[in-house]
Coordinates of C-alpha atoms in Angstrom, one line a residue:
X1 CA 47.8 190.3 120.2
X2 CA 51.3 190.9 121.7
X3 CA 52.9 192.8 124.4
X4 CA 51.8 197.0 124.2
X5 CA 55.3 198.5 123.7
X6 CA 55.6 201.8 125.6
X7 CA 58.4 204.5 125.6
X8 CA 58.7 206.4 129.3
X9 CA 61.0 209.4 129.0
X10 CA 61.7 210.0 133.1
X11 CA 61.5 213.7 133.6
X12 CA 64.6 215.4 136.4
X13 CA 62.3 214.6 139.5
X14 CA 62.5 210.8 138.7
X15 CA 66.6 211.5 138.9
X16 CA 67.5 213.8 141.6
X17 CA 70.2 216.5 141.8
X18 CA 73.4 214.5 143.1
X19 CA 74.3 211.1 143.8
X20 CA 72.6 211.0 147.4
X21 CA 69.3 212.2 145.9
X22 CA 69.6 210.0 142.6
X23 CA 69.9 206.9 145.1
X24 CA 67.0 207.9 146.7
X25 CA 65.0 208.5 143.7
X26 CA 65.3 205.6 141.4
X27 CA 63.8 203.9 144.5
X28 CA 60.9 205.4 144.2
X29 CA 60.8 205.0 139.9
X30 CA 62.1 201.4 139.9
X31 CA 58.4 201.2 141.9
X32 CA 56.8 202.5 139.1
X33 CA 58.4 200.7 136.3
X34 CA 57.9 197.4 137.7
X35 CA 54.2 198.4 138.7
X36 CA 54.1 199.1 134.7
X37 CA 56.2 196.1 133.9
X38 CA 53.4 193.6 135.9
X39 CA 50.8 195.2 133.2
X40 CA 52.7 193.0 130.4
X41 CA 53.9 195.6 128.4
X42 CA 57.7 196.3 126.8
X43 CA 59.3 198.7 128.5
X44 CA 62.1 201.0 127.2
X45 CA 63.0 204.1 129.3
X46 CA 65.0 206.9 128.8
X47 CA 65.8 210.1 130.9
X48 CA 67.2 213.5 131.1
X49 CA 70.9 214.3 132.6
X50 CA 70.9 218.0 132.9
X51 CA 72.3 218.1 136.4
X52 CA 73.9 215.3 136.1
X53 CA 76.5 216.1 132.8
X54 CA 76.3 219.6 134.5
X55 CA 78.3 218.0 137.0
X56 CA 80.5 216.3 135.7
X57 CA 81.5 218.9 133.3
X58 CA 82.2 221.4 136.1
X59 CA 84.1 218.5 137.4
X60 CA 86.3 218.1 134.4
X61 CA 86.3 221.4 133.6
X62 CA 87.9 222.0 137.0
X63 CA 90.8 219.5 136.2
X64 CA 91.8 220.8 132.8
X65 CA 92.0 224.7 134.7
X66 CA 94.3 223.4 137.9
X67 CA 96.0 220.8 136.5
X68 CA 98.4 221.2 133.3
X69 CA 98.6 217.5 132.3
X70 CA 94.5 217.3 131.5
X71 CA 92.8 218.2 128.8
X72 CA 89.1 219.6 128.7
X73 CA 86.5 216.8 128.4
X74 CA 84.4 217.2 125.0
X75 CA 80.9 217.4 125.9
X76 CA 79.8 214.1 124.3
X77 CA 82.2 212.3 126.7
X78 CA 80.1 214.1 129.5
X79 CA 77.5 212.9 127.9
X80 CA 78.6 209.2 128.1
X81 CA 79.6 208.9 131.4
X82 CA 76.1 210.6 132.6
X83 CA 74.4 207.7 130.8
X84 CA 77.1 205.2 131.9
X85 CA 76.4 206.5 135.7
X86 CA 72.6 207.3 135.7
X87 CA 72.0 204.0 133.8
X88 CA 73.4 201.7 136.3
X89 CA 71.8 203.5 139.0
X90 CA 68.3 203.2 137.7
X91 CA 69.3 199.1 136.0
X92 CA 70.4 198.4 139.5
X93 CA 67.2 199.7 141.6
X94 CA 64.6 198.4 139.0
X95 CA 66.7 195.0 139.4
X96 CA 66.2 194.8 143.2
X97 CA 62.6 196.1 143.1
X98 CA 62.1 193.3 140.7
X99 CA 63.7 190.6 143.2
X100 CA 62.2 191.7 145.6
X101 CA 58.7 191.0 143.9
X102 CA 59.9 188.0 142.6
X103 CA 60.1 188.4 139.0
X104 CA 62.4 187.2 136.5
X105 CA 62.7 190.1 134.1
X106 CA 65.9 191.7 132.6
X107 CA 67.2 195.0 132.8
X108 CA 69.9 196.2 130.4
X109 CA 71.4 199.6 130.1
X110 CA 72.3 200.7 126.6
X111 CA 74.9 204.0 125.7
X112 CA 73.6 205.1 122.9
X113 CA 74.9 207.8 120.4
X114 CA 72.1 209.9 118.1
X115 CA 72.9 210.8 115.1
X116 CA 72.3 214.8 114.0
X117 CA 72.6 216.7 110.5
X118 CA 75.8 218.8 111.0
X119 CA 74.0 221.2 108.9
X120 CA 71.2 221.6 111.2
X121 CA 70.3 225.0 112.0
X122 CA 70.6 225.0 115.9
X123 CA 75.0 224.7 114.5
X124 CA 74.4 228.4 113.9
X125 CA 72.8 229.6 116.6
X126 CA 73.5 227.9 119.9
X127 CA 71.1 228.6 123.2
X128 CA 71.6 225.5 125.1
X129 CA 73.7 226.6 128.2
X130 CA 75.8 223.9 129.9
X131 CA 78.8 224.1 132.4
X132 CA 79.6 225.8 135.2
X133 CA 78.8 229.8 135.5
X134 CA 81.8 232.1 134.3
X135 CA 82.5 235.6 134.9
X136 CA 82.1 238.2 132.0
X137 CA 86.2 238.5 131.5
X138 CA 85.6 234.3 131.2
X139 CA 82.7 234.9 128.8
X140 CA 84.5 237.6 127.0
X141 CA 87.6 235.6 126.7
X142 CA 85.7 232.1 125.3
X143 CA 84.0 234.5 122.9
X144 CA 87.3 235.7 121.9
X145 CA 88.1 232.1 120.9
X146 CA 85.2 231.5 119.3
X147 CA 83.1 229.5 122.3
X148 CA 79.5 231.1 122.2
X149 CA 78.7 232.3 125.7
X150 CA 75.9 234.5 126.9
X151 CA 74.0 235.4 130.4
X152 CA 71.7 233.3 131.9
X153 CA 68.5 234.2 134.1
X154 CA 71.1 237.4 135.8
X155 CA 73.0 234.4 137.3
X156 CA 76.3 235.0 135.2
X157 CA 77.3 233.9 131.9
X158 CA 77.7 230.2 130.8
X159 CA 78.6 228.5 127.2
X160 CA 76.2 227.3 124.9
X161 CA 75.9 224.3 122.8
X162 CA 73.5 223.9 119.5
X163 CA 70.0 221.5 120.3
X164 CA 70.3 219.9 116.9
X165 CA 66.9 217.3 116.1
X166 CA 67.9 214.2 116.6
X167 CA 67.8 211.9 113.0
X168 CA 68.8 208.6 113.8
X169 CA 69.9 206.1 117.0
X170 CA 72.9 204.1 115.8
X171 CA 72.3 201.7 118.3
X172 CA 68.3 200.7 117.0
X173 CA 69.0 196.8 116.1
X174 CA 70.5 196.7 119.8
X175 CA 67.7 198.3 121.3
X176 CA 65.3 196.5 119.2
X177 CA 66.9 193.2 119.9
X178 CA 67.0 193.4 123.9
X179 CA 63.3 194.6 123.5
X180 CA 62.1 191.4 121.8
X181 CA 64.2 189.2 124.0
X182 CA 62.0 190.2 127.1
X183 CA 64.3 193.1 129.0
X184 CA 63.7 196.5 130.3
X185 CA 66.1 198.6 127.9
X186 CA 67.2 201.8 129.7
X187 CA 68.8 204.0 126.3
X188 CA 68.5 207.7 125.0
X189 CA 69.9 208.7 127.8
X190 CA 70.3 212.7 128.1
X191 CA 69.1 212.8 124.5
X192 CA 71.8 210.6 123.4
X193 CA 75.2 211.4 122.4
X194 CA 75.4 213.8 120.0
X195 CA 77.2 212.8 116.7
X196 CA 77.8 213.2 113.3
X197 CA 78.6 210.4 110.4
X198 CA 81.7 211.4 108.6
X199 CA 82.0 208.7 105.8
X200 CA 80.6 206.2 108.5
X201 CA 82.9 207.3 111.3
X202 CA 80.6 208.8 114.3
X203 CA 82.2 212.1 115.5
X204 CA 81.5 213.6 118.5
X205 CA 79.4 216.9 118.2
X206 CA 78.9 220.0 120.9
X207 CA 75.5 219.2 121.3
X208 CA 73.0 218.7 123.3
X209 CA 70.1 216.5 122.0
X210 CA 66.5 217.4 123.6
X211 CA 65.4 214.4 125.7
X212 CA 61.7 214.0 124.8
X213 CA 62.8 214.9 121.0
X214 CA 65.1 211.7 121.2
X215 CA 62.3 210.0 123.2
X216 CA 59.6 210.2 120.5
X217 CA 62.0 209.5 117.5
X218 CA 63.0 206.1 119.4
X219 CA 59.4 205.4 120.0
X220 CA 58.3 205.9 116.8
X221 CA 61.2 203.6 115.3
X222 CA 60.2 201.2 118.1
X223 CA 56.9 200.7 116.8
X224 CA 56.0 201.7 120.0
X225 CA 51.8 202.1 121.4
X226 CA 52.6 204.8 123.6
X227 CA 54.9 207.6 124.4
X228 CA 55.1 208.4 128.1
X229 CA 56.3 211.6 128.6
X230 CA 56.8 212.1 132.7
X231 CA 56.7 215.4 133.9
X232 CA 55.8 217.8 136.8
X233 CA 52.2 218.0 136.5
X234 CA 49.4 215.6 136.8
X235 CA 47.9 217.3 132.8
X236 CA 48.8 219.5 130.3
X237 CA 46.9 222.8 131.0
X238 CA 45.9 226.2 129.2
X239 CA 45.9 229.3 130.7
X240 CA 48.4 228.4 132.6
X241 CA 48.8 229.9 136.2
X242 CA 45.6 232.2 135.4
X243 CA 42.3 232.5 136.9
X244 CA 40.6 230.3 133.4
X245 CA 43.4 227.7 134.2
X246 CA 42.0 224.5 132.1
X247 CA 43.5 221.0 132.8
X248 CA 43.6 218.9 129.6
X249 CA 42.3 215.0 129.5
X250 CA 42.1 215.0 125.5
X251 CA 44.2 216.0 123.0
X252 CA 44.2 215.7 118.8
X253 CA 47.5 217.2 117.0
X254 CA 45.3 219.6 115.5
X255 CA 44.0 221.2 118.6
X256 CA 48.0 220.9 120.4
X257 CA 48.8 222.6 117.2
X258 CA 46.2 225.0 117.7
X259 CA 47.2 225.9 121.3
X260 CA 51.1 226.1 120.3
X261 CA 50.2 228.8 117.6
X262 CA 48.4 231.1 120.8
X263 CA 51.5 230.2 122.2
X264 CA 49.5 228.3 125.7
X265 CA 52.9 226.3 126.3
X266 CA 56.2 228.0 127.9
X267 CA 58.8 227.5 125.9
X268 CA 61.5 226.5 128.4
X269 CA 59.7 223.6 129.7
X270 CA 56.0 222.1 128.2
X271 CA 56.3 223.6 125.0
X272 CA 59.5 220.9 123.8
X273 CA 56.9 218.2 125.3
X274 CA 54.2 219.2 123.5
X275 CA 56.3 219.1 120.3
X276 CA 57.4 215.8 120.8
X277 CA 54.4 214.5 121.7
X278 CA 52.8 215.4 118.7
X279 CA 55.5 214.4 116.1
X280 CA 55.4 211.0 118.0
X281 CA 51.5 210.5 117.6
X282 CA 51.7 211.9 113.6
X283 CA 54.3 209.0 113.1
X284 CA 52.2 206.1 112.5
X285 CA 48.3 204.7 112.7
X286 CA 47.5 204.4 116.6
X287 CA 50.4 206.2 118.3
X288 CA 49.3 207.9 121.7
X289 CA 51.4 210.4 124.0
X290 CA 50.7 210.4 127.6
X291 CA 51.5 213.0 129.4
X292 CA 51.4 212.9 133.2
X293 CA 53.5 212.4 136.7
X294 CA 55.9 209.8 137.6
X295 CA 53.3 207.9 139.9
X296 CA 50.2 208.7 137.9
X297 CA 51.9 206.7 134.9
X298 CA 49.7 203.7 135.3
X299 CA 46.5 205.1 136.1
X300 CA 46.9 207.6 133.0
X301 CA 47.5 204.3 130.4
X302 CA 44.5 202.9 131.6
X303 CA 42.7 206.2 130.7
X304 CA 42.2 207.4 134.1
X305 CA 44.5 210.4 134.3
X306 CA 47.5 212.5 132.4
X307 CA 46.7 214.3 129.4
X308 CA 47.0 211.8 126.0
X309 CA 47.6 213.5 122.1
X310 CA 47.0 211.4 119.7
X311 CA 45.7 211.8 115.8

């Protein structure tokens, strides 16, 4: 039998806000991964950037507005520099946490673009907002141009980007590669960057991929045993936030399927994990989802805890 091959897509509490609080939180997950890496399993991780592109768009953004010689940043190069950023951040803690334990595993960072169908749906109608908050003669103005904008939460109006399914990671053989070799491969990150193929050159889309979505493709072309999907709670639960509030242990695809049609998952936040989940477990013989907390991530691969879909 070789290695078990797991997948952990790190939720925004295993990232922090900022730099300061990024620092201080890939401590704490460089803890866990090695705890996970002592278990003999291949690791790959990926993560979320939503604060982080967030802001370093508002950054750029700010440049282009007071300062005539730059040009606005296209959102995949936002993209990119979050993953160059939070990827040396996270390499760089699990490195010392592994030092520090004395053992002699690799950890390799990997930018990675994903590849989407420029004819995907989400093109048409875009609900991702990204950027920096704009008043409604900002708004009105973009719309004008033809950027989509719209209100968010009452908190002013922002642009929106298409959430196109992600269809294929150009860099696989790389990832694949540095997985076999023995490393830790942090990739995926933020979903990817965004592109399309153009008669095999890879264009730069205004996109953003769903994390977890890019998560369970790249386990499932992994190969992978497990899909860890890291979150804010312990389970998955239905009846959410009620009085008949029931934590889940167990879960087949038909019965997540089930609970998705009574609509038991918000759609802003457990509902895109759900999905994921489920598509990862229906891709192959043996595939399991876990679904749990950063620190619980162990216990719930040895069964003890976190809510696991499978077939």
């Amino acid at each position: 039998m070789g290695k078990k091959k797991v997948v952990i897509a790190l939720g925004g509490n295993a990232l922090g806000n900022n730099i300061k609080e990024q620092k201080e939180a890939v401590e704490k997950t460089a803890k866990v991964i090695v705890d996970l890496a002592k278990q003999d399993l291949d690791i790959v991780i990926t993560h979320g950037n939503g604060p982080q592109v967030g802001m370093i768009q508002n950054a750029m953004d700010g440049l282009a507005t007071n300062y005539d010689n730059y040009m606005e940043t296209p959102l995949p190069t936002c993209v990119a520099m979050s993953q160059g950023y939070i990827g040396i951040d996270l390499q760089n803690a699990i490195k010392y946490e592994l030092h520090r334990q004395g053992m002699d595993v690799k950890v390799s960072t990997i930018l990675s673009q994903v590849e989407v169908d420029k004819n995907d749906e989400a093109f048409k109608n875009p609900t991702k907002p990204i950027g920096r908050f704009l008043t409604e003669e900002e708004a009105k103005k973009n719309q004008e141009n033809g950027i989509p904008c719209m209100e968010d939460a009452g908190r002013g109006y922002r642009i929106v980007v298409a959430s196109p399914m992600p269809k294929k990671i150009r860099e696989l053989l790389t990832i694949k590669t540095l997985v076999d070799a023995g490393h830790i491969v942090i990739t995926c990150g933020g979903g990817g960057i965004p592109v399309v193929d153009d008669g095999g050159h890879l264009n730069g889309v205004n996109a953003v991929i769903d994390k977890d979505n890019a998560s369970s493709l790249l386990a499932a072309e992994l190969n992978a045993d497990f899909l860890i999907i890291l979150t804010a709670v312990e389970k998955v639960a239905i009846n959410f936030g009620k009085e008949n509030q029931e934590w889940l242990s167990d879960l087949t695809v038909e019965q997540a399927k089930e609970y998705i049609a009574q609509e038991q998952f918000a759609k802003g936040s457990m509902l895109p994990k759900i999905e994921a989940a489920i598509r990862f477990a229906e891709s192959g013989d043996g595939r399991r989802t876990l679904i749990t907390l950063l620190d619980k991530a162990a216990a719930g691969i040895a069964g003890e805890t976190g809510t696991v879909i499978h077939k």
